[in-house]
XYZ file of C-alpha atoms in Angstrom:
467
model
C 27.193 37.698 87.252
C 28.692 36.609 83.954
C 30.387 33.244 83.441
C 33.180 33.907 85.872
C 33.911 30.632 87.500
C 34.262 30.185 91.194
C 37.971 30.915 92.110
C 38.746 27.354 93.270
C 42.313 28.228 94.122
C 40.977 30.498 96.838
C 38.623 27.851 98.336
C 40.814 26.386 101.171
C 40.154 23.544 103.446
C 39.697 25.977 106.223
C 36.925 27.779 104.271
C 35.210 24.425 103.527
C 35.323 23.437 107.181
C 33.960 26.835 108.246
C 31.268 27.385 105.666
C 30.507 23.972 104.134
C 28.307 23.003 107.064
C 24.529 22.561 106.954
C 22.623 25.805 106.232
C 19.034 26.768 105.220
C 18.127 27.272 101.568
C 15.780 30.098 102.598
C 12.852 29.185 100.428
C 11.032 30.710 103.455
C 11.883 32.958 106.341
C 11.340 32.025 109.062
C 12.410 28.552 107.943
C 10.175 25.525 108.511
C 11.723 24.400 111.853
C 10.394 27.674 113.323
C 6.747 26.999 112.383
C 4.265 25.903 114.951
C 1.178 23.754 115.191
C -0.522 26.626 116.934
C -1.189 27.907 113.530
C -4.180 26.191 111.937
C -7.023 26.393 109.358
C -8.574 29.510 110.871
C -5.306 31.356 110.610
C -5.070 30.329 106.985
C -8.638 31.387 106.227
C -7.849 34.815 107.693
C -4.762 35.072 105.472
C -6.854 34.100 102.383
C -9.411 36.752 103.267
C -6.606 39.342 103.634
C -5.005 38.390 100.381
C -8.206 38.630 98.367
C -7.807 42.069 96.920
C -6.801 43.433 93.507
C -7.848 40.861 90.907
C -5.067 42.038 88.588
C -2.320 40.962 91.020
C -1.552 37.353 90.159
C -0.822 34.443 92.444
C 1.163 31.254 92.045
C -0.164 27.699 92.497
C 1.672 24.622 93.677
C 0.151 21.060 93.485
C 1.835 18.178 95.386
C 1.229 14.832 93.708
C 2.649 12.509 96.312
C 2.712 9.121 94.532
C 5.647 7.201 93.051
C 5.761 3.751 91.419
C 8.633 3.082 93.830
C 10.523 5.154 96.310
C 14.129 6.126 95.433
C 16.434 5.528 98.348
C 17.929 9.054 98.379
C 14.440 10.796 98.212
C 13.808 13.616 100.705
C 10.264 14.328 99.549
C 6.948 13.298 100.988
C 5.969 10.262 98.822
C 3.619 7.330 98.962
C 3.053 4.253 96.774
C -0.610 4.439 95.612
C -1.323 0.693 95.855
C -4.458 0.904 93.614
C -5.944 2.887 90.711
C -8.720 4.117 93.118
C -6.163 5.834 95.268
C -5.366 8.260 92.490
C -9.021 9.199 91.917
C -9.524 9.635 95.649
C -6.647 12.008 95.749
C -7.940 14.029 92.800
C -11.346 14.284 94.576
C -9.516 15.643 97.654
C -7.669 18.210 95.601
C -10.931 19.326 94.018
C -12.405 19.798 97.456
C -9.447 21.790 98.639
C -9.352 23.974 95.494
C -13.025 24.688 95.962
C -12.540 25.632 99.615
C -9.538 27.926 98.990
C -11.197 29.624 96.091
C -14.252 30.449 98.233
C -11.982 32.852 100.117
C -10.197 34.150 97.056
C -13.329 35.410 95.332
C -11.613 38.163 93.413
C -7.977 37.118 93.195
C -7.994 34.220 90.663
C -5.301 35.234 88.153
C -2.378 32.945 88.080
C 1.158 33.541 86.646
C 2.823 30.309 87.790
C 1.645 26.659 88.212
C 4.042 24.024 89.430
C 3.256 20.276 89.968
C 5.778 18.523 92.126
C 5.937 15.235 93.878
C 6.325 12.446 94.219
C 6.083 11.820 90.522
C 3.125 13.744 89.015
C 3.376 11.550 85.897
C 2.148 8.567 87.882
C -1.161 10.138 86.857
C -2.290 8.863 83.476
C -3.285 11.181 80.670
C -6.901 11.214 81.764
C -5.962 12.117 85.350
C -3.388 14.722 84.242
C -6.140 16.442 82.227
C -8.604 16.152 85.126
C -6.193 17.715 87.582
C -5.562 20.563 85.268
C -9.363 21.124 84.799
C -9.752 21.199 88.526
C -7.346 24.061 88.870
C -8.502 26.093 85.826
C -12.134 25.832 86.839
C -11.400 28.205 89.669
C -8.158 29.890 88.617
C -7.141 31.577 85.342
C -3.606 31.359 84.086
C -2.316 34.477 82.211
C -1.072 34.144 78.666
C 2.525 34.347 79.889
C 2.070 31.969 82.888
C 4.850 29.521 83.570
C 3.228 26.106 83.870
C 5.715 23.503 85.037
C 5.837 19.850 86.030
C 8.402 17.449 87.495
C 8.785 14.024 85.705
C 10.653 10.868 86.022
C 11.768 9.803 82.565
C 11.525 6.032 83.573
C 7.783 6.200 84.053
C 6.638 9.072 81.774
C 5.288 8.230 78.308
C 5.386 10.217 75.089
C 1.531 10.340 75.232
C 1.773 12.060 78.611
C 4.117 14.626 77.210
C 1.739 15.214 74.345
C -1.114 15.683 76.833
C 0.856 18.194 79.017
C 1.789 20.162 75.965
C -1.823 20.336 74.909
C -2.838 21.529 78.365
C -0.350 24.368 78.130
C 2.612 23.129 80.189
C 5.638 24.975 78.994
C 8.348 23.778 81.408
C 9.399 20.170 82.167
C 11.831 19.180 84.835
C 13.377 15.738 84.487
C 14.989 14.000 87.442
C 18.101 12.242 86.230
C 20.533 12.409 89.220
C 23.200 10.234 87.572
C 23.322 7.982 84.510
C 26.016 5.606 86.013
C 24.314 2.156 86.329
C 26.028 1.173 89.594
C 24.974 4.488 91.179
C 21.393 4.001 89.911
C 21.316 0.501 91.450
C 22.730 1.863 94.719
C 19.932 4.502 94.967
C 17.096 2.372 93.490
C 16.353 4.547 90.476
C 16.926 3.036 87.078
C 16.670 5.027 83.855
C 18.666 5.203 80.621
C 20.114 8.187 78.882
C 18.205 7.129 75.692
C 14.824 7.219 77.268
C 15.631 10.559 78.882
C 16.747 11.921 75.496
C 13.616 10.575 73.753
C 11.387 12.365 76.305
C 13.223 15.655 75.804
C 12.996 15.356 72.048
C 9.238 14.699 72.340
C 8.773 17.657 74.600
C 10.628 19.920 72.194
C 8.671 18.623 69.289
C 5.485 19.418 71.141
C 6.609 22.990 71.682
C 7.502 22.645 75.416
C 10.048 25.512 75.548
C 11.632 25.008 78.953
C 13.702 21.871 79.742
C 15.304 21.477 83.189
C 17.461 18.489 84.228
C 18.112 17.669 87.934
C 21.440 16.074 88.897
C 22.656 15.031 92.268
C 26.167 14.748 93.645
C 27.283 12.904 96.846
C 25.443 9.727 96.001
C 26.880 6.251 96.845
C 29.454 4.941 94.398
C 29.779 8.234 92.589
C 33.211 8.805 91.165
C 34.730 11.390 88.889
C 35.170 9.344 85.769
C 31.533 8.236 85.524
C 30.245 11.534 86.807
C 32.126 13.240 83.945
C 30.336 10.870 81.543
C 26.957 11.793 82.989
C 27.753 15.516 82.643
C 28.918 15.140 79.089
C 25.766 13.302 78.221
C 23.574 15.885 79.807
C 25.343 18.749 78.163
C 24.686 17.091 74.783
C 20.972 17.081 75.605
C 21.317 20.967 75.961
C 18.651 21.607 78.643
C 17.783 25.251 79.324
C 18.424 24.930 83.005
C 20.099 22.393 85.325
C 19.955 21.928 89.088
C 22.902 20.159 90.621
C 21.841 19.246 94.166
C 23.957 17.856 96.890
C 22.586 14.650 98.397
C 21.440 15.162 102.040
C 21.785 11.878 103.983
C 19.402 12.218 106.829
C 18.178 8.664 107.668
C 17.001 9.823 111.141
C 14.463 12.018 109.226
C 13.982 9.802 106.126
C 14.186 6.156 107.312
C 14.115 4.787 103.778
C 17.563 6.332 103.280
C 18.810 3.484 105.497
C 18.791 1.442 102.424
C 21.835 3.388 101.288
C 25.208 1.987 102.343
C 26.906 4.847 104.159
C 30.374 3.395 103.467
C 29.690 3.916 99.729
C 29.012 7.686 100.062
C 31.912 9.899 98.897
C 33.751 11.735 101.670
C 33.725 15.471 101.970
C 36.702 16.017 99.519
C 35.351 13.669 96.934
C 31.860 15.283 97.197
C 33.392 18.805 96.736
C 35.334 17.572 93.702
C 32.092 16.257 92.097
C 30.420 19.637 92.448
C 33.532 21.475 91.186
C 33.574 19.279 88.114
C 29.893 19.968 87.411
C 30.405 23.714 87.848
C 33.423 23.904 85.604
C 32.004 21.685 82.904
C 28.695 23.531 82.717
C 30.322 26.919 82.698
C 32.730 25.796 79.923
C 29.579 24.632 78.024
C 28.198 28.139 78.155
C 25.802 27.990 81.200
C 25.515 30.794 83.629
C 25.979 29.761 87.424
C 22.849 31.252 88.874
C 23.642 30.323 92.448
C 23.640 27.531 94.905
C 22.657 24.591 92.845
C 21.382 26.153 89.613
C 22.669 26.853 86.125
C 21.007 28.334 83.052
C 21.715 29.198 79.500
C 22.630 32.832 78.930
C 19.358 33.575 77.208
C 17.278 31.971 79.853
C 15.055 34.327 81.974
C 16.913 33.313 85.145
C 20.217 34.496 83.707
C 18.576 37.775 82.625
C 17.011 38.269 85.994
C 20.336 37.671 87.731
C 22.001 40.213 85.499
C 19.291 42.735 86.227
C 19.237 41.968 89.968
C 15.493 40.956 89.824
C 15.792 37.294 90.684
C 13.678 35.946 93.508
C 12.917 32.589 95.299
C 9.903 30.681 96.359
C 9.316 27.047 97.445
C 10.080 25.851 93.908
C 13.501 27.526 93.926
C 14.637 30.511 91.844
C 11.950 32.433 90.002
C 11.664 35.509 87.708
C 7.988 35.869 88.504
C 6.694 38.383 91.000
C 3.542 36.871 92.549
C 1.929 38.327 95.588
C 1.143 34.942 96.932
C 1.830 31.267 96.551
C -1.060 28.761 97.297
C -0.254 25.133 97.753
C -2.646 22.253 97.193
C -2.128 18.612 98.326
C -0.720 16.731 101.198
C 2.225 18.535 102.851
C 1.878 21.466 100.421
C 2.903 24.916 101.619
C 1.230 28.316 101.070
C 2.965 31.717 101.354
C 0.281 34.323 101.454
C -0.506 37.613 103.187
C 2.526 37.340 105.504
C 1.906 33.826 106.693
C 3.246 30.340 105.912
C 0.684 27.528 106.074
C 1.525 23.821 105.529
C -1.125 21.178 104.840
C -1.355 17.851 106.773
C 1.695 15.533 106.458
C -0.442 12.486 106.945
C -2.043 11.376 103.707
C -4.968 9.716 105.373
C -5.555 12.765 107.579
C -5.330 15.078 104.599
C -7.891 13.053 102.626
C -10.280 12.983 105.579
C -10.047 16.616 106.312
C -10.892 17.783 102.832
C -14.245 16.148 103.323
C -15.039 18.394 106.256
C -13.740 21.960 106.058
C -11.736 21.442 102.872
C -8.770 23.043 104.511
C -6.092 20.796 106.095
C -3.622 23.320 107.650
C -1.613 21.788 110.528
C 1.222 24.199 111.086
C 2.564 27.472 109.968
C 3.769 30.886 110.968
C 2.649 34.475 111.004
C 5.484 36.728 110.060
C 6.375 39.991 111.843
C 7.508 43.206 110.238
C 11.030 42.198 111.361
C 10.673 38.828 109.725
C 9.663 40.474 106.447
C 12.567 42.800 106.621
C 15.055 40.069 107.254
C 13.465 37.847 104.500
C 13.891 40.751 101.988
C 17.556 41.159 102.925
C 18.245 37.395 102.804
C 16.544 36.985 99.494
C 18.313 39.889 97.886
C 21.753 38.556 98.928
C 21.117 34.974 97.972
C 19.400 35.670 94.709
C 21.001 38.765 93.315
C 24.364 38.757 95.293
C 23.812 42.370 96.257
C 21.941 44.547 98.665
C 21.191 48.241 98.176
C 21.105 49.406 101.754
C 19.455 52.772 101.161
C 16.657 51.043 99.108
C 15.982 48.690 102.053
C 16.061 51.645 104.498
C 13.445 53.518 102.457
C 11.266 50.498 101.885
C 11.074 49.561 105.516
C 11.561 53.097 107.001
C 14.550 52.084 109.110
C 18.073 53.072 109.956
C 19.611 49.914 108.377
C 22.915 49.864 110.247
C 21.216 50.650 113.514
C 18.877 47.713 113.119
C 21.645 45.410 112.017
C 24.409 46.721 114.315
C 24.912 43.299 115.864
C 25.265 41.658 112.432
C 28.404 43.704 111.627
C 30.632 41.349 113.536
C 29.695 38.449 111.304
C 29.828 40.578 108.162
C 33.370 41.512 109.157
C 34.313 37.866 109.432
C 32.844 37.180 105.926
C 34.666 40.140 104.558
C 37.944 39.009 106.139
C 37.481 35.634 104.482
C 36.909 37.327 101.075
C 33.335 36.203 100.716
C 31.729 39.694 100.639
C 32.491 43.350 100.584
C 30.321 45.903 102.324
C 30.101 49.578 103.300
C 27.459 51.969 104.443
C 25.665 51.790 101.108
C 25.752 48.188 99.914
C 26.699 44.608 100.546
C 28.043 42.512 97.612
C 28.760 38.817 97.548
C 32.029 38.159 95.813
C 32.710 35.280 93.349
C 34.537 33.454 96.228
C 31.460 33.836 98.401
C 28.909 32.432 95.917
C 29.722 28.930 96.961
C 28.777 29.786 100.554
C 25.890 32.238 99.928
C 23.567 30.360 102.276
C 25.896 31.282 105.127
C 25.843 34.924 103.973
C 22.089 34.761 104.340
C 22.428 33.201 107.761
C 24.037 36.329 109.134
C 20.532 37.990 109.046
C 18.636 35.015 110.465
C 17.708 35.869 114.042
C 16.286 32.317 114.551
C 19.286 30.292 113.415
C 21.140 29.990 116.729
C 18.022 28.728 118.472
C 17.352 26.303 115.642
C 20.977 25.058 115.652
C 20.885 24.420 119.368
C 17.515 22.656 119.366
C 18.960 19.298 118.301
C 22.431 17.879 117.806
C 21.444 16.433 114.370
C 21.549 18.730 111.270
C 18.219 20.153 110.199
C 19.487 21.380 106.898
C 21.535 20.172 103.939
C 25.268 20.912 103.593
C 26.337 23.931 101.543
C 28.686 21.743 99.486
């Protein structure tokens, strides 16, 4: 793991052409394009019943707060503009109905080791509503003393009083969406915020005892150029966050029509986009951060870095995690649950979501039941993408298989990756090399039996680019 930088001199144009294409992030397997609307509330109920077992085995909770004061042009999330104060209260009431319904099936298993609020912008909720949301969750579920309780915030709309409230409630991790401090870039993407207000919010969080600070950046945005990107990185490094996520912008206006507000002619080309990520990687590594993988960096003493070193890192729908939870339950419009071998996603229509919580309380509209083979492949993909290593004999014992007999067809692709210097492998292990870390999503794709069907389904990309 260490701080060894990616060997850029070995990253050729041919490699970028071959492995820089769109690929899944594998926060789930099978990935969302494979889910079906044949999966509904009754299937989700059955999964909840099956998962309700040992009360000492914790679960994770995710709450989707879909509202924003305004929609950023680059956004790929499910967001709405509230339009009225009453809309927030209606949404909280719906969340309460859903939490009550779900907890009626999880009668024993109520211990929680991770809570994450995403959006939208959760801090569009005022202090009273933030408190109310937390009370709704903790009325039915009990966080452990060591639980990670995290929230995503927009510095431009979040007040010091909200940070105080979050700290009092027990939030110990705050993720601030920055993207880029360059004013012309901010104007081009419709998200205005200053470095000073971001710094003040971080200082307030630290004063309040919030121990985990994450900053999100984004490269590939319109009008981005190396000189101002360097200034953004220098400013962020001085803020000394514990973790950073440096995402590549995915321009998919056919999926997110509001992205049409972005002038495509102002987007950096492939070479310029690659140079922006390279600069971020090198500056962050030089500043002492560990490159965790894909988009993420962490300080050497951060639990993510420790887990990477110990090969115990994992992933869920919130990204990398060090926590082992037997299930993830999502609340809110579009929220996803990962529980008892199924994926279940709530209604994507806000009106439909609100209405359905008044009847059954459950709003599942699509999902997937995983097979034993799915679970095997998910384990393999997760190990390679998170820990850059796979112990073949361990997998064989865990799933009672002859590994290389099951994955005989994958050897051709593994040979190609090995020939390109991205991995090494033998009968006992597969290891992702430093050169391969940039393309680790494509290493995972080798074991994805759905990917060819998914790729051929439409001519338009369904995933973001690797770089």
